[in-house]
Amino acid sequence: MVVTGYGAVTPLGHSVEETWAAMLAGRSGIDTVDAIDVTGLEVRIGGQVRGFTPGRYMPRTVSRRADPCAQYALAAALEACAHAGLVVDERLAPRVAVVIGSGYGPVGSIYRAADTLRDRGPRAISPFAQVTTAMDSAAGEISMRLGAQGPSRAQSTACASGADALGAAMRMIAYGEADVVLAGGADACVTAVDLAGSGNARALSRRNDDPTGACRPFDARRDGFVMSEGAAVLVLEAAETAEGRGAAALAELVGYGASSDAHHWTAPHPEGRGARLAVEAALRDAGITGAEVDYVNAHGTGTLLNDATETAVLRTVLGDRVTRIPVSSTKSMTGHMIGAAGAVELVASILALRTGDVPPTINCEEPIDPDINFVPHRAQRHERLRTALSNSFGFGGHNAALVVRAV
């Protein structure tokens, strides 16, 4: 199936165009968190979506009830539809599905509802609370706004949620459940609770005095990931559907693989067993070998264990090929958008194939594997990029990999 449109809201910008330009410029979207009170927190940095105006994308009746993660997802979906020239009319509506992944869901709304119940009592709780605090709220808002009458659902597999949502969308089209699927991921978990919890798990970077240098994928001095927020949604279509409505294909999504480590809640399997299974499955699904991969958008979180494990997996699965192609982590600039990460990174992979420009891994000053081109500091130009691999590995041992091909 083909990708015909995409949209994004990230710490780098409120559109794909803004996000991509910032990536190629090597600009970080990470800063000191100021949207919440971080007093007393050991980690006070994150990737916030700044200056977002819900009224540009939705009526106030929607923005008042919707959590920021659902707002970001809806904004990204509207951009994706505009980009794809997709109008969900009465004829098409029953064949249009929505799948949105999220690792945390609308946590801000959940925390606020709990505070309201404690401080003001049950009568102050909104009658919309039970739906707008649910994991499927983003998918529901998109479905209702667009009039999409096919299946709409949430996908939650931690940091692999966005990639798994896209994989699920591929299967829906392949199995004839839908002709068009709006799929992606969204999270808005730069909250005091989540910064405290992940910080106490020793998963987050503590470089509070150097926010833009905090996320250091594949660098010897990395000390953890950076919590961020955002969303991305892509329009996937059966090739004949896109052709029938005159939509241009931007890329072809050809492979998806998923697995579980079955090992530990927060640490990857020490030999990368699950990650390797997911990557191998995605390549097999695409009908290619590792020797045909031209670019890897790595999971690359900047944690001690993940980066070492992912490097070993890439060496095992791709062999010598991994030393001859660019491998970069855009999380070095966006931070880790959790459920949105896999979707944003697939968009970046497609743009790399389409333009020949590969976004950098900033802050990679001492590469943990000097033989691999981690695209340090600055974007690189690479001609004849045909196939890209995008990895997403999450807490709970969830692993997903996607393979996308130029058209």
mmCIF file of C-alpha atoms in Angstrom:
data_model
loop_
_atom_site.group_PDB
_atom_site.id
_atom_site.type_symbol
_atom_site.label_atom_id
_atom_site.label_comp_id
_atom_site.label_asym_id
_atom_site.label_seq_id
_atom_site.Cartn_x
_atom_site.Cartn_y
_atom_site.Cartn_z
ATOM 1 C CA MET A 1 0.000 0.000 0.000
ATOM 2 C CA VAL A 2 1.018 3.592 -0.524
ATOM 3 C CA VAL A 3 1.410 6.696 1.624
ATOM 4 C CA THR A 4 -0.359 9.677 0.100
ATOM 5 C CA GLY A 5 -0.192 12.248 2.893
ATOM 6 C CA TYR A 6 1.208 13.020 6.307
ATOM 7 C CA GLY A 7 0.933 15.571 9.077
ATOM 8 C CA ALA A 8 2.819 16.236 12.291
ATOM 9 C CA VAL A 9 2.868 18.328 15.444
ATOM 10 C CA THR A 10 6.198 18.111 17.264
ATOM 11 C CA PRO A 11 8.532 20.090 19.519
ATOM 12 C CA LEU A 12 10.153 21.250 16.275
ATOM 13 C CA GLY A 13 7.036 22.640 14.610
ATOM 14 C CA HIS A 14 3.321 22.382 13.998
ATOM 15 C CA SER A 15 3.589 20.773 10.570
ATOM 16 C CA VAL A 16 5.689 18.306 8.634
ATOM 17 C CA GLU A 17 7.328 21.163 6.732
ATOM 18 C CA GLU A 18 8.393 22.959 9.916
ATOM 19 C CA THR A 19 9.537 19.750 11.603
ATOM 20 C CA TRP A 20 11.557 18.579 8.608
ATOM 21 C CA ALA A 21 13.257 21.955 8.143
ATOM 22 C CA ALA A 22 14.292 21.953 11.801
ATOM 23 C CA MET A 23 15.613 18.401 11.534
ATOM 24 C CA LEU A 24 17.758 19.218 8.522
ATOM 25 C CA ALA A 25 19.063 22.288 10.349
ATOM 26 C CA GLY A 26 20.018 20.110 13.325
ATOM 27 C CA ARG A 27 17.880 22.180 15.677
ATOM 28 C CA SER A 28 16.821 20.771 19.029
ATOM 29 C CA GLY A 29 13.276 21.137 20.336
ATOM 30 C CA ILE A 30 14.308 20.267 23.886
ATOM 31 C CA ASP A 31 14.309 22.930 26.578
ATOM 32 C CA THR A 32 13.522 23.534 30.227
ATOM 33 C CA VAL A 33 9.910 22.555 30.860
ATOM 34 C CA ASP A 34 7.762 25.595 31.609
ATOM 35 C CA ALA A 35 4.207 24.420 30.934
ATOM 36 C CA ILE A 36 4.009 22.710 34.319
ATOM 37 C CA ASP A 37 5.496 23.250 37.765
ATOM 38 C CA VAL A 38 8.756 21.273 37.866
ATOM 39 C CA THR A 39 9.706 22.353 41.373
ATOM 40 C CA GLY A 40 11.306 19.456 43.193
ATOM 41 C CA LEU A 41 11.698 17.271 40.117
ATOM 42 C CA GLU A 42 15.122 15.830 39.418
ATOM 43 C CA VAL A 43 14.422 16.027 35.670
ATOM 44 C CA ARG A 44 13.213 19.426 34.467
ATOM 45 C CA ILE A 45 13.746 19.224 30.697
ATOM 46 C CA GLY A 46 11.561 17.933 27.893
ATOM 47 C CA GLY A 47 10.345 18.403 24.354
ATOM 48 C CA GLN A 48 7.217 20.539 24.553
ATOM 49 C CA VAL A 49 4.877 21.507 21.739
ATOM 50 C CA ARG A 50 5.055 25.279 22.112
ATOM 51 C CA GLY A 51 2.649 27.872 20.731
ATOM 52 C CA PHE A 52 0.033 25.352 19.614
ATOM 53 C CA THR A 53 -3.331 27.028 19.005
ATOM 54 C CA PRO A 54 -6.176 24.478 19.044
ATOM 55 C CA GLY A 55 -8.580 26.976 17.489
ATOM 56 C CA ARG A 56 -6.735 26.700 14.184
ATOM 57 C CA TYR A 57 -7.828 23.086 13.891
ATOM 58 C CA MET A 58 -11.009 22.529 15.884
ATOM 59 C CA PRO A 59 -13.977 24.337 17.431
ATOM 60 C CA ARG A 60 -13.810 25.274 21.089
ATOM 61 C CA THR A 61 -16.365 22.594 21.963
ATOM 62 C CA VAL A 62 -13.769 20.011 20.913
ATOM 63 C CA SER A 63 -10.648 21.662 22.330
ATOM 64 C CA ARG A 64 -12.318 22.131 25.736
ATOM 65 C CA ARG A 65 -12.930 18.411 26.100
ATOM 66 C CA ALA A 66 -9.954 16.950 24.222
ATOM 67 C CA ASP A 67 -6.636 16.211 25.888
ATOM 68 C CA PRO A 68 -3.593 17.755 24.166
ATOM 69 C CA CYS A 69 -2.598 14.353 22.763
ATOM 70 C CA ALA A 70 -5.955 14.132 20.978
ATOM 71 C CA GLN A 71 -5.664 17.755 19.850
ATOM 72 C CA TYR A 72 -2.224 17.101 18.351
ATOM 73 C CA ALA A 73 -3.475 13.939 16.639
ATOM 74 C CA LEU A 74 -6.464 15.734 15.130
ATOM 75 C CA ALA A 75 -4.275 18.586 13.868
ATOM 76 C CA ALA A 76 -1.850 16.091 12.306
ATOM 77 C CA ALA A 77 -4.718 14.155 10.720
ATOM 78 C CA LEU A 78 -6.168 17.294 9.157
ATOM 79 C CA GLU A 79 -2.762 18.193 7.707
ATOM 80 C CA ALA A 80 -2.367 14.645 6.379
ATOM 81 C CA CYS A 81 -5.771 14.739 4.685
ATOM 82 C CA ALA A 82 -5.041 18.120 3.118
ATOM 83 C CA HIS A 83 -1.673 16.826 1.918
ATOM 84 C CA ALA A 84 -3.300 13.718 0.424
ATOM 85 C CA GLY A 85 -6.211 15.660 -1.068
ATOM 86 C CA LEU A 86 -8.464 13.277 0.841
ATOM 87 C CA VAL A 87 -12.120 14.175 1.245
ATOM 88 C CA VAL A 88 -14.133 11.589 3.162
ATOM 89 C CA ASP A 89 -17.410 11.745 1.300
ATOM 90 C CA GLU A 90 -20.493 9.584 1.727
ATOM 91 C CA ARG A 91 -19.250 7.017 -0.768
ATOM 92 C CA LEU A 92 -15.774 6.624 0.720
ATOM 93 C CA ALA A 93 -16.630 6.981 4.430
ATOM 94 C CA PRO A 94 -17.436 3.299 5.173
ATOM 95 C CA ARG A 95 -14.028 2.296 3.792
ATOM 96 C CA VAL A 96 -11.970 4.832 5.789
ATOM 97 C CA ALA A 97 -10.467 3.624 9.071
ATOM 98 C CA VAL A 98 -8.522 5.337 11.878
ATOM 99 C CA VAL A 99 -5.798 3.760 14.038
ATOM 100 C CA ILE A 100 -3.921 5.966 16.515
ATOM 101 C CA GLY A 101 -1.223 4.632 18.807
ATOM 102 C CA SER A 102 -0.386 6.075 22.208
ATOM 103 C CA GLY A 103 1.873 4.851 24.946
ATOM 104 C CA TYR A 104 0.408 6.955 27.752
ATOM 105 C CA GLY A 105 -2.910 8.213 26.405
ATOM 106 C CA PRO A 106 -4.609 11.412 27.657
ATOM 107 C CA VAL A 107 -2.752 11.406 30.978
ATOM 108 C CA GLY A 108 -3.039 15.145 31.544
ATOM 109 C CA SER A 109 -6.825 14.886 31.496
ATOM 110 C CA ILE A 110 -6.722 11.878 33.797
ATOM 111 C CA TYR A 111 -4.592 13.706 36.354
ATOM 112 C CA ARG A 112 -6.770 16.823 36.156
ATOM 113 C CA ALA A 113 -9.945 14.780 36.649
ATOM 114 C CA ALA A 114 -8.454 13.134 39.724
ATOM 115 C CA ASP A 115 -7.499 16.548 41.124
ATOM 116 C CA THR A 116 -10.995 17.894 40.436
ATOM 117 C CA LEU A 117 -12.640 14.956 42.197
ATOM 118 C CA ARG A 118 -10.399 15.440 45.219
ATOM 119 C CA ASP A 119 -10.708 19.222 45.397
ATOM 120 C CA ARG A 120 -14.258 19.904 44.205
ATOM 121 C CA GLY A 121 -16.152 16.639 44.492
ATOM 122 C CA PRO A 122 -17.972 14.350 42.047
ATOM 123 C CA ARG A 123 -20.463 16.921 40.744
ATOM 124 C CA ALA A 124 -17.582 18.921 39.243
ATOM 125 C CA ILE A 125 -16.496 16.036 36.986
ATOM 126 C CA SER A 126 -17.309 16.633 33.308
ATOM 127 C CA PRO A 127 -19.816 14.227 31.727
ATOM 128 C CA PHE A 128 -17.236 13.853 28.949
ATOM 129 C CA ALA A 129 -14.545 12.651 31.381
ATOM 130 C CA GLN A 130 -15.101 8.964 30.765
ATOM 131 C CA VAL A 131 -14.507 9.342 27.028
ATOM 132 C CA THR A 132 -11.884 12.078 26.889
ATOM 133 C CA THR A 133 -9.670 10.281 29.423
ATOM 134 C CA ALA A 134 -9.807 7.068 27.394
ATOM 135 C CA MET A 135 -6.986 5.715 25.240
ATOM 136 C CA ASP A 136 -9.175 5.816 22.119
ATOM 137 C CA SER A 137 -10.056 9.510 22.438
ATOM 138 C CA ALA A 138 -7.690 10.611 19.659
ATOM 139 C CA ALA A 139 -9.031 8.026 17.214
ATOM 140 C CA GLY A 140 -12.587 8.979 18.141
ATOM 141 C CA GLU A 141 -12.029 12.703 17.617
ATOM 142 C CA ILE A 142 -10.485 12.083 14.193
ATOM 143 C CA SER A 143 -13.220 9.678 13.120
ATOM 144 C CA MET A 144 -15.993 12.070 14.144
ATOM 145 C CA ARG A 145 -14.339 15.136 12.604
ATOM 146 C CA LEU A 146 -13.748 13.445 9.256
ATOM 147 C CA GLY A 147 -16.845 11.275 9.173
ATOM 148 C CA ALA A 148 -14.742 8.122 8.780
ATOM 149 C CA GLN A 149 -17.107 5.168 9.260
ATOM 150 C CA GLY A 150 -14.634 2.301 8.988
ATOM 151 C CA PRO A 151 -13.023 0.767 12.079
ATOM 152 C CA SER A 152 -11.486 3.266 14.497
ATOM 153 C CA ARG A 153 -9.318 2.100 17.352
ATOM 154 C CA ALA A 154 -6.411 2.771 19.670
ATOM 155 C CA GLN A 155 -3.093 0.928 19.715
ATOM 156 C CA SER A 156 -0.991 0.899 22.866
ATOM 157 C CA THR A 157 2.411 -0.773 22.940
ATOM 158 C CA ALA A 158 4.512 1.817 24.767
ATOM 159 C CA CYS A 159 7.157 3.429 22.540
ATOM 160 C CA ALA A 160 6.258 1.104 19.648
ATOM 161 C CA SER A 161 2.630 2.318 19.550
ATOM 162 C CA GLY A 162 2.915 4.605 16.523
ATOM 163 C CA ALA A 163 4.779 2.028 14.444
ATOM 164 C CA ASP A 164 2.371 -0.724 15.493
ATOM 165 C CA ALA A 165 -0.589 1.470 14.515
ATOM 166 C CA LEU A 166 0.894 1.816 11.037
ATOM 167 C CA GLY A 167 1.505 -1.924 10.898
ATOM 168 C CA ALA A 168 -2.093 -2.565 11.917
ATOM 169 C CA ALA A 169 -3.232 -0.173 9.187
ATOM 170 C CA MET A 170 -1.203 -2.118 6.625
ATOM 171 C CA ARG A 171 -2.949 -5.326 7.648
ATOM 172 C CA MET A 172 -6.401 -3.701 7.545
ATOM 173 C CA ILE A 173 -5.850 -2.693 3.942
ATOM 174 C CA ALA A 174 -4.254 -6.012 3.002
ATOM 175 C CA TYR A 175 -7.167 -7.965 4.535
ATOM 176 C CA GLY A 176 -9.772 -5.804 2.831
ATOM 177 C CA GLU A 177 -11.137 -4.183 6.008
ATOM 178 C CA ALA A 178 -10.516 -0.688 4.649
ATOM 179 C CA ASP A 179 -9.294 1.087 1.532
ATOM 180 C CA VAL A 180 -7.905 4.134 3.375
ATOM 181 C CA VAL A 181 -6.506 4.315 6.902
ATOM 182 C CA LEU A 182 -5.399 7.354 8.849
ATOM 183 C CA ALA A 183 -2.743 5.903 11.117
ATOM 184 C CA GLY A 184 -0.092 7.223 13.448
ATOM 185 C CA GLY A 185 0.580 8.076 17.048
ATOM 186 C CA ALA A 186 0.196 10.781 19.673
ATOM 187 C CA ASP A 187 1.298 11.438 23.241
ATOM 188 C CA ALA A 188 1.388 14.433 25.590
ATOM 189 C CA CYS A 189 3.129 13.062 28.652
ATOM 190 C CA VAL A 190 5.449 15.892 29.654
ATOM 191 C CA THR A 191 3.780 15.908 33.066
ATOM 192 C CA ALA A 192 5.125 16.021 36.594
ATOM 193 C CA VAL A 193 3.991 12.447 37.259
ATOM 194 C CA ASP A 194 5.644 11.042 34.144
ATOM 195 C CA LEU A 195 8.850 13.022 34.514
ATOM 196 C CA ALA A 196 9.059 11.864 38.127
ATOM 197 C CA GLY A 197 8.294 8.229 37.360
ATOM 198 C CA SER A 198 10.626 7.845 34.388
ATOM 199 C CA GLY A 199 13.235 9.881 36.233
ATOM 200 C CA ASN A 200 13.036 7.573 39.240
ATOM 201 C CA ALA A 201 13.472 4.639 36.862
ATOM 202 C CA ARG A 202 16.787 6.254 35.853
ATOM 203 C CA ALA A 203 15.612 6.296 32.234
ATOM 204 C CA LEU A 204 15.778 10.062 31.653
ATOM 205 C CA SER A 205 18.730 12.331 30.974
ATOM 206 C CA ARG A 206 19.502 14.606 33.909
ATOM 207 C CA ARG A 207 21.310 17.285 31.920
ATOM 208 C CA ASN A 208 19.036 20.021 33.214
ATOM 209 C CA ASP A 209 21.725 22.627 32.612
ATOM 210 C CA ASP A 210 22.181 21.601 28.957
ATOM 211 C CA PRO A 211 18.737 20.823 27.472
ATOM 212 C CA THR A 212 19.731 20.905 23.794
ATOM 213 C CA GLY A 213 22.689 18.623 24.496
ATOM 214 C CA ALA A 214 20.741 16.205 26.687
ATOM 215 C CA CYS A 215 19.591 13.647 24.116
ATOM 216 C CA ARG A 216 22.749 11.937 22.855
ATOM 217 C CA PRO A 217 21.888 8.803 20.867
ATOM 218 C CA PHE A 218 24.843 6.505 20.166
ATOM 219 C CA ASP A 219 27.215 8.824 22.020
ATOM 220 C CA ALA A 220 29.542 7.414 24.666
ATOM 221 C CA ARG A 221 28.384 10.064 27.168
ATOM 222 C CA ARG A 222 24.646 9.464 26.813
ATOM 223 C CA ASP A 223 22.711 9.283 30.071
ATOM 224 C CA GLY A 224 19.066 8.702 29.149
ATOM 225 C CA PHE A 225 16.213 9.772 26.918
ATOM 226 C CA VAL A 226 14.253 13.034 27.012
ATOM 227 C CA MET A 227 10.473 12.934 27.499
ATOM 228 C CA SER A 228 8.631 14.738 24.699
ATOM 229 C CA GLU A 229 5.195 15.148 23.173
ATOM 230 C CA GLY A 230 3.654 15.353 19.724
ATOM 231 C CA ALA A 231 1.775 13.489 17.029
ATOM 232 C CA ALA A 232 1.997 12.311 13.449
ATOM 233 C CA VAL A 233 -0.656 10.811 11.199
ATOM 234 C CA LEU A 234 -0.170 9.292 7.748
ATOM 235 C CA VAL A 235 -2.739 8.484 5.074
ATOM 236 C CA LEU A 236 -2.294 4.901 3.864
ATOM 237 C CA GLU A 237 -4.241 3.671 0.862
ATOM 238 C CA ALA A 238 -4.566 0.669 -1.348
ATOM 239 C CA ALA A 239 -2.664 1.563 -4.497
ATOM 240 C CA GLU A 240 -5.759 1.241 -6.669
ATOM 241 C CA THR A 241 -7.748 3.524 -4.346
ATOM 242 C CA ALA A 242 -5.108 6.239 -4.541
ATOM 243 C CA GLU A 243 -4.875 5.852 -8.314
ATOM 244 C CA GLY A 244 -8.654 5.979 -8.655
ATOM 245 C CA ARG A 245 -8.910 9.339 -6.936
ATOM 246 C CA GLY A 246 -5.814 10.744 -8.621
ATOM 247 C CA ALA A 247 -3.675 10.900 -5.479
ATOM 248 C CA ALA A 248 0.097 10.847 -5.833
ATOM 249 C CA ALA A 249 1.969 8.147 -3.948
ATOM 250 C CA LEU A 250 4.726 9.563 -1.728
ATOM 251 C CA ALA A 251 6.174 6.193 -0.774
ATOM 252 C CA GLU A 252 5.232 2.551 -0.470
ATOM 253 C CA LEU A 253 4.971 0.941 2.963
ATOM 254 C CA VAL A 254 6.144 -2.584 2.262
ATOM 255 C CA GLY A 255 7.171 -4.248 5.520
ATOM 256 C CA TYR A 256 6.131 -4.540 9.151
ATOM 257 C CA GLY A 257 7.384 -6.753 11.938
ATOM 258 C CA ALA A 258 6.633 -6.887 15.657
ATOM 259 C CA SER A 259 7.784 -8.922 18.637
ATOM 260 C CA SER A 260 8.143 -9.017 22.419
ATOM 261 C CA ASP A 261 11.316 -9.360 24.444
ATOM 262 C CA ALA A 262 9.553 -11.346 27.194
ATOM 263 C CA HIS A 263 12.384 -10.188 29.424
ATOM 264 C CA HIS A 264 11.972 -7.028 31.552
ATOM 265 C CA TRP A 265 9.639 -4.047 31.959
ATOM 266 C CA THR A 266 12.187 -1.316 31.261
ATOM 267 C CA ALA A 267 15.400 -2.972 30.033
ATOM 268 C CA PRO A 268 15.801 -4.448 26.546
ATOM 269 C CA HIS A 269 16.855 -8.040 26.191
ATOM 270 C CA PRO A 270 20.654 -7.998 26.619
ATOM 271 C CA GLU A 271 21.181 -9.720 23.264
ATOM 272 C CA GLY A 272 18.457 -7.724 21.510
ATOM 273 C CA ARG A 273 16.433 -10.877 20.904
ATOM 274 C CA GLY A 274 13.059 -9.181 20.459
ATOM 275 C CA ALA A 275 14.395 -6.231 18.478
ATOM 276 C CA ARG A 276 16.166 -8.579 16.092
ATOM 277 C CA LEU A 277 13.000 -10.638 15.598
ATOM 278 C CA ALA A 278 11.002 -7.508 14.736
ATOM 279 C CA VAL A 279 13.563 -6.194 12.246
ATOM 280 C CA GLU A 280 13.937 -9.581 10.604
ATOM 281 C CA ALA A 281 10.157 -9.928 10.340
ATOM 282 C CA ALA A 282 9.825 -6.484 8.731
ATOM 283 C CA LEU A 283 12.503 -7.285 6.142
ATOM 284 C CA ARG A 284 10.899 -10.647 5.448
ATOM 285 C CA ASP A 285 7.489 -9.001 5.063
ATOM 286 C CA ALA A 286 9.032 -6.563 2.582
ATOM 287 C CA GLY A 287 10.654 -9.413 0.664
ATOM 288 C CA ILE A 288 14.141 -7.981 1.018
ATOM 289 C CA THR A 289 17.394 -8.669 2.839
ATOM 290 C CA GLY A 290 19.447 -6.364 5.017
ATOM 291 C CA ALA A 291 21.745 -5.775 2.056
ATOM 292 C CA GLU A 292 18.963 -3.763 0.394
ATOM 293 C CA VAL A 293 18.452 -1.231 3.201
ATOM 294 C CA ASP A 294 19.775 2.227 2.294
ATOM 295 C CA TYR A 295 18.927 4.182 5.462
ATOM 296 C CA VAL A 296 18.009 3.381 9.050
ATOM 297 C CA ASN A 297 16.013 5.770 11.187
ATOM 298 C CA ALA A 298 17.044 4.198 14.469
ATOM 299 C CA HIS A 299 15.043 3.993 17.665
ATOM 300 C CA GLY A 300 18.121 5.672 19.169
ATOM 301 C CA THR A 301 16.819 6.925 22.505
ATOM 302 C CA GLY A 302 20.111 7.893 24.121
ATOM 303 C CA THR A 303 19.844 5.342 26.931
ATOM 304 C CA LEU A 304 22.845 3.202 27.808
ATOM 305 C CA LEU A 305 21.195 -0.147 27.123
ATOM 306 C CA ASN A 306 18.999 0.636 24.106
ATOM 307 C CA ASP A 307 21.688 2.218 21.948
ATOM 308 C CA ALA A 308 24.192 -0.562 22.569
ATOM 309 C CA THR A 309 21.580 -3.242 21.925
ATOM 310 C CA GLU A 310 20.220 -1.619 18.775
ATOM 311 C CA THR A 311 23.720 -1.191 17.356
ATOM 312 C CA ALA A 312 24.414 -4.887 17.911
ATOM 313 C CA VAL A 313 21.097 -5.859 16.301
ATOM 314 C CA LEU A 314 21.783 -3.726 13.224
ATOM 315 C CA ARG A 315 25.215 -5.292 12.853
ATOM 316 C CA THR A 316 23.691 -8.772 13.116
ATOM 317 C CA VAL A 317 20.755 -8.227 10.746
ATOM 318 C CA LEU A 318 22.340 -5.883 8.197
ATOM 319 C CA GLY A 319 25.868 -7.252 8.370
ATOM 320 C CA ASP A 320 28.549 -5.132 6.710
ATOM 321 C CA ARG A 321 25.831 -3.079 5.057
ATOM 322 C CA VAL A 322 25.362 -1.131 8.298
ATOM 323 C CA THR A 323 28.834 0.390 7.925
ATOM 324 C CA ARG A 324 28.052 1.663 4.426
ATOM 325 C CA ILE A 325 24.724 3.429 4.957
ATOM 326 C CA PRO A 326 23.530 6.350 7.119
ATOM 327 C CA VAL A 327 21.979 5.459 10.490
ATOM 328 C CA SER A 328 20.506 8.413 12.371
ATOM 329 C CA SER A 329 18.285 9.168 15.346
ATOM 330 C CA THR A 330 15.938 12.116 14.999
ATOM 331 C CA LYS A 331 15.105 11.751 18.700
ATOM 332 C CA SER A 332 18.333 13.663 19.289
ATOM 333 C CA MET A 333 16.316 16.712 18.184
ATOM 334 C CA THR A 334 12.695 15.886 19.010
ATOM 335 C CA GLY A 335 13.271 13.957 22.208
ATOM 336 C CA HIS A 336 11.234 10.792 22.699
ATOM 337 C CA MET A 337 7.594 11.403 21.755
ATOM 338 C CA ILE A 338 6.660 7.909 22.994
ATOM 339 C CA GLY A 339 3.599 6.783 20.979
ATOM 340 C CA ALA A 340 4.157 9.486 18.361
ATOM 341 C CA ALA A 341 7.806 8.595 17.816
ATOM 342 C CA GLY A 342 7.398 5.765 15.326
ATOM 343 C CA ALA A 343 4.986 7.762 13.175
ATOM 344 C CA VAL A 344 7.100 10.932 13.147
ATOM 345 C CA GLU A 345 10.182 8.859 12.340
ATOM 346 C CA LEU A 346 8.466 7.096 9.450
ATOM 347 C CA VAL A 347 7.608 10.513 8.009
ATOM 348 C CA ALA A 348 11.284 11.492 8.357
ATOM 349 C CA SER A 349 12.300 8.240 6.649
ATOM 350 C CA ILE A 350 9.979 8.922 3.721
ATOM 351 C CA LEU A 351 11.291 12.457 3.349
ATOM 352 C CA ALA A 352 14.869 11.157 3.367
ATOM 353 C CA LEU A 353 13.984 8.802 0.512
ATOM 354 C CA ARG A 354 12.196 11.531 -1.419
ATOM 355 C CA THR A 355 14.819 14.252 -1.014
ATOM 356 C CA GLY A 356 18.107 12.391 -0.531
ATOM 357 C CA ASP A 357 18.713 14.462 2.610
ATOM 358 C CA VAL A 358 19.346 12.443 5.762
ATOM 359 C CA PRO A 359 18.628 14.161 9.087
ATOM 360 C CA PRO A 360 21.453 14.136 11.615
ATOM 361 C CA THR A 361 22.048 12.672 15.039
ATOM 362 C CA ILE A 362 23.035 15.773 16.941
ATOM 363 C CA ASN A 363 25.191 15.502 20.086
ATOM 364 C CA CYS A 364 26.851 12.326 18.779
ATOM 365 C CA GLU A 365 30.395 13.428 19.606
ATOM 366 C CA GLU A 366 31.946 10.104 20.618
ATOM 367 C CA PRO A 367 30.190 7.368 18.606
ATOM 368 C CA ILE A 368 29.906 4.044 20.395
ATOM 369 C CA ASP A 369 30.643 2.300 17.090
ATOM 370 C CA PRO A 370 33.088 4.401 15.020
ATOM 371 C CA ASP A 371 32.533 2.258 11.905
ATOM 372 C CA ILE A 372 28.875 3.247 11.632
ATOM 373 C CA ASN A 373 27.847 6.553 10.056
ATOM 374 C CA PHE A 374 25.457 7.944 12.673
ATOM 375 C CA VAL A 375 25.201 11.165 10.633
ATOM 376 C CA PRO A 376 26.727 13.207 13.440
ATOM 377 C CA HIS A 377 25.802 16.866 13.942
ATOM 378 C CA ARG A 378 24.772 17.817 10.394
ATOM 379 C CA ALA A 379 22.439 16.458 7.725
ATOM 380 C CA GLN A 380 24.053 14.538 4.888
ATOM 381 C CA ARG A 381 23.239 14.216 1.215
ATOM 382 C CA HIS A 382 22.895 10.638 -0.056
ATOM 383 C CA GLU A 383 21.906 9.839 -3.605
ATOM 384 C CA ARG A 384 19.861 6.821 -4.680
ATOM 385 C CA LEU A 385 18.151 6.068 -1.393
ATOM 386 C CA ARG A 386 15.497 3.509 -2.216
ATOM 387 C CA THR A 387 14.623 1.661 0.992
ATOM 388 C CA ALA A 388 14.526 2.737 4.640
ATOM 389 C CA LEU A 389 14.117 0.844 7.901
ATOM 390 C CA SER A 390 12.493 2.570 10.898
ATOM 391 C CA ASN A 391 12.800 0.971 14.352
ATOM 392 C CA SER A 392 10.649 1.439 17.460
ATOM 393 C CA PHE A 393 11.371 -0.430 20.699
ATOM 394 C CA GLY A 394 9.479 0.167 23.933
ATOM 395 C CA PHE A 395 9.110 -0.514 27.625
ATOM 396 C CA GLY A 396 7.485 -3.859 28.295
ATOM 397 C CA GLY A 397 9.627 -5.379 25.553
ATOM 398 C CA HIS A 398 7.398 -4.157 22.699
ATOM 399 C CA ASN A 399 9.273 -4.001 19.383
ATOM 400 C CA ALA A 400 8.148 -2.859 15.934
ATOM 401 C CA ALA A 401 9.948 -2.184 12.682
ATOM 402 C CA LEU A 402 8.717 -0.709 9.398
ATOM 403 C CA VAL A 403 10.185 -0.816 5.907
ATOM 404 C CA VAL A 404 9.337 1.910 3.424
ATOM 405 C CA ARG A 405 10.326 2.150 -0.237
ATOM 406 C CA ALA A 406 10.630 5.076 -2.605
ATOM 407 C CA VAL A 407 8.228 5.304 -5.543
#
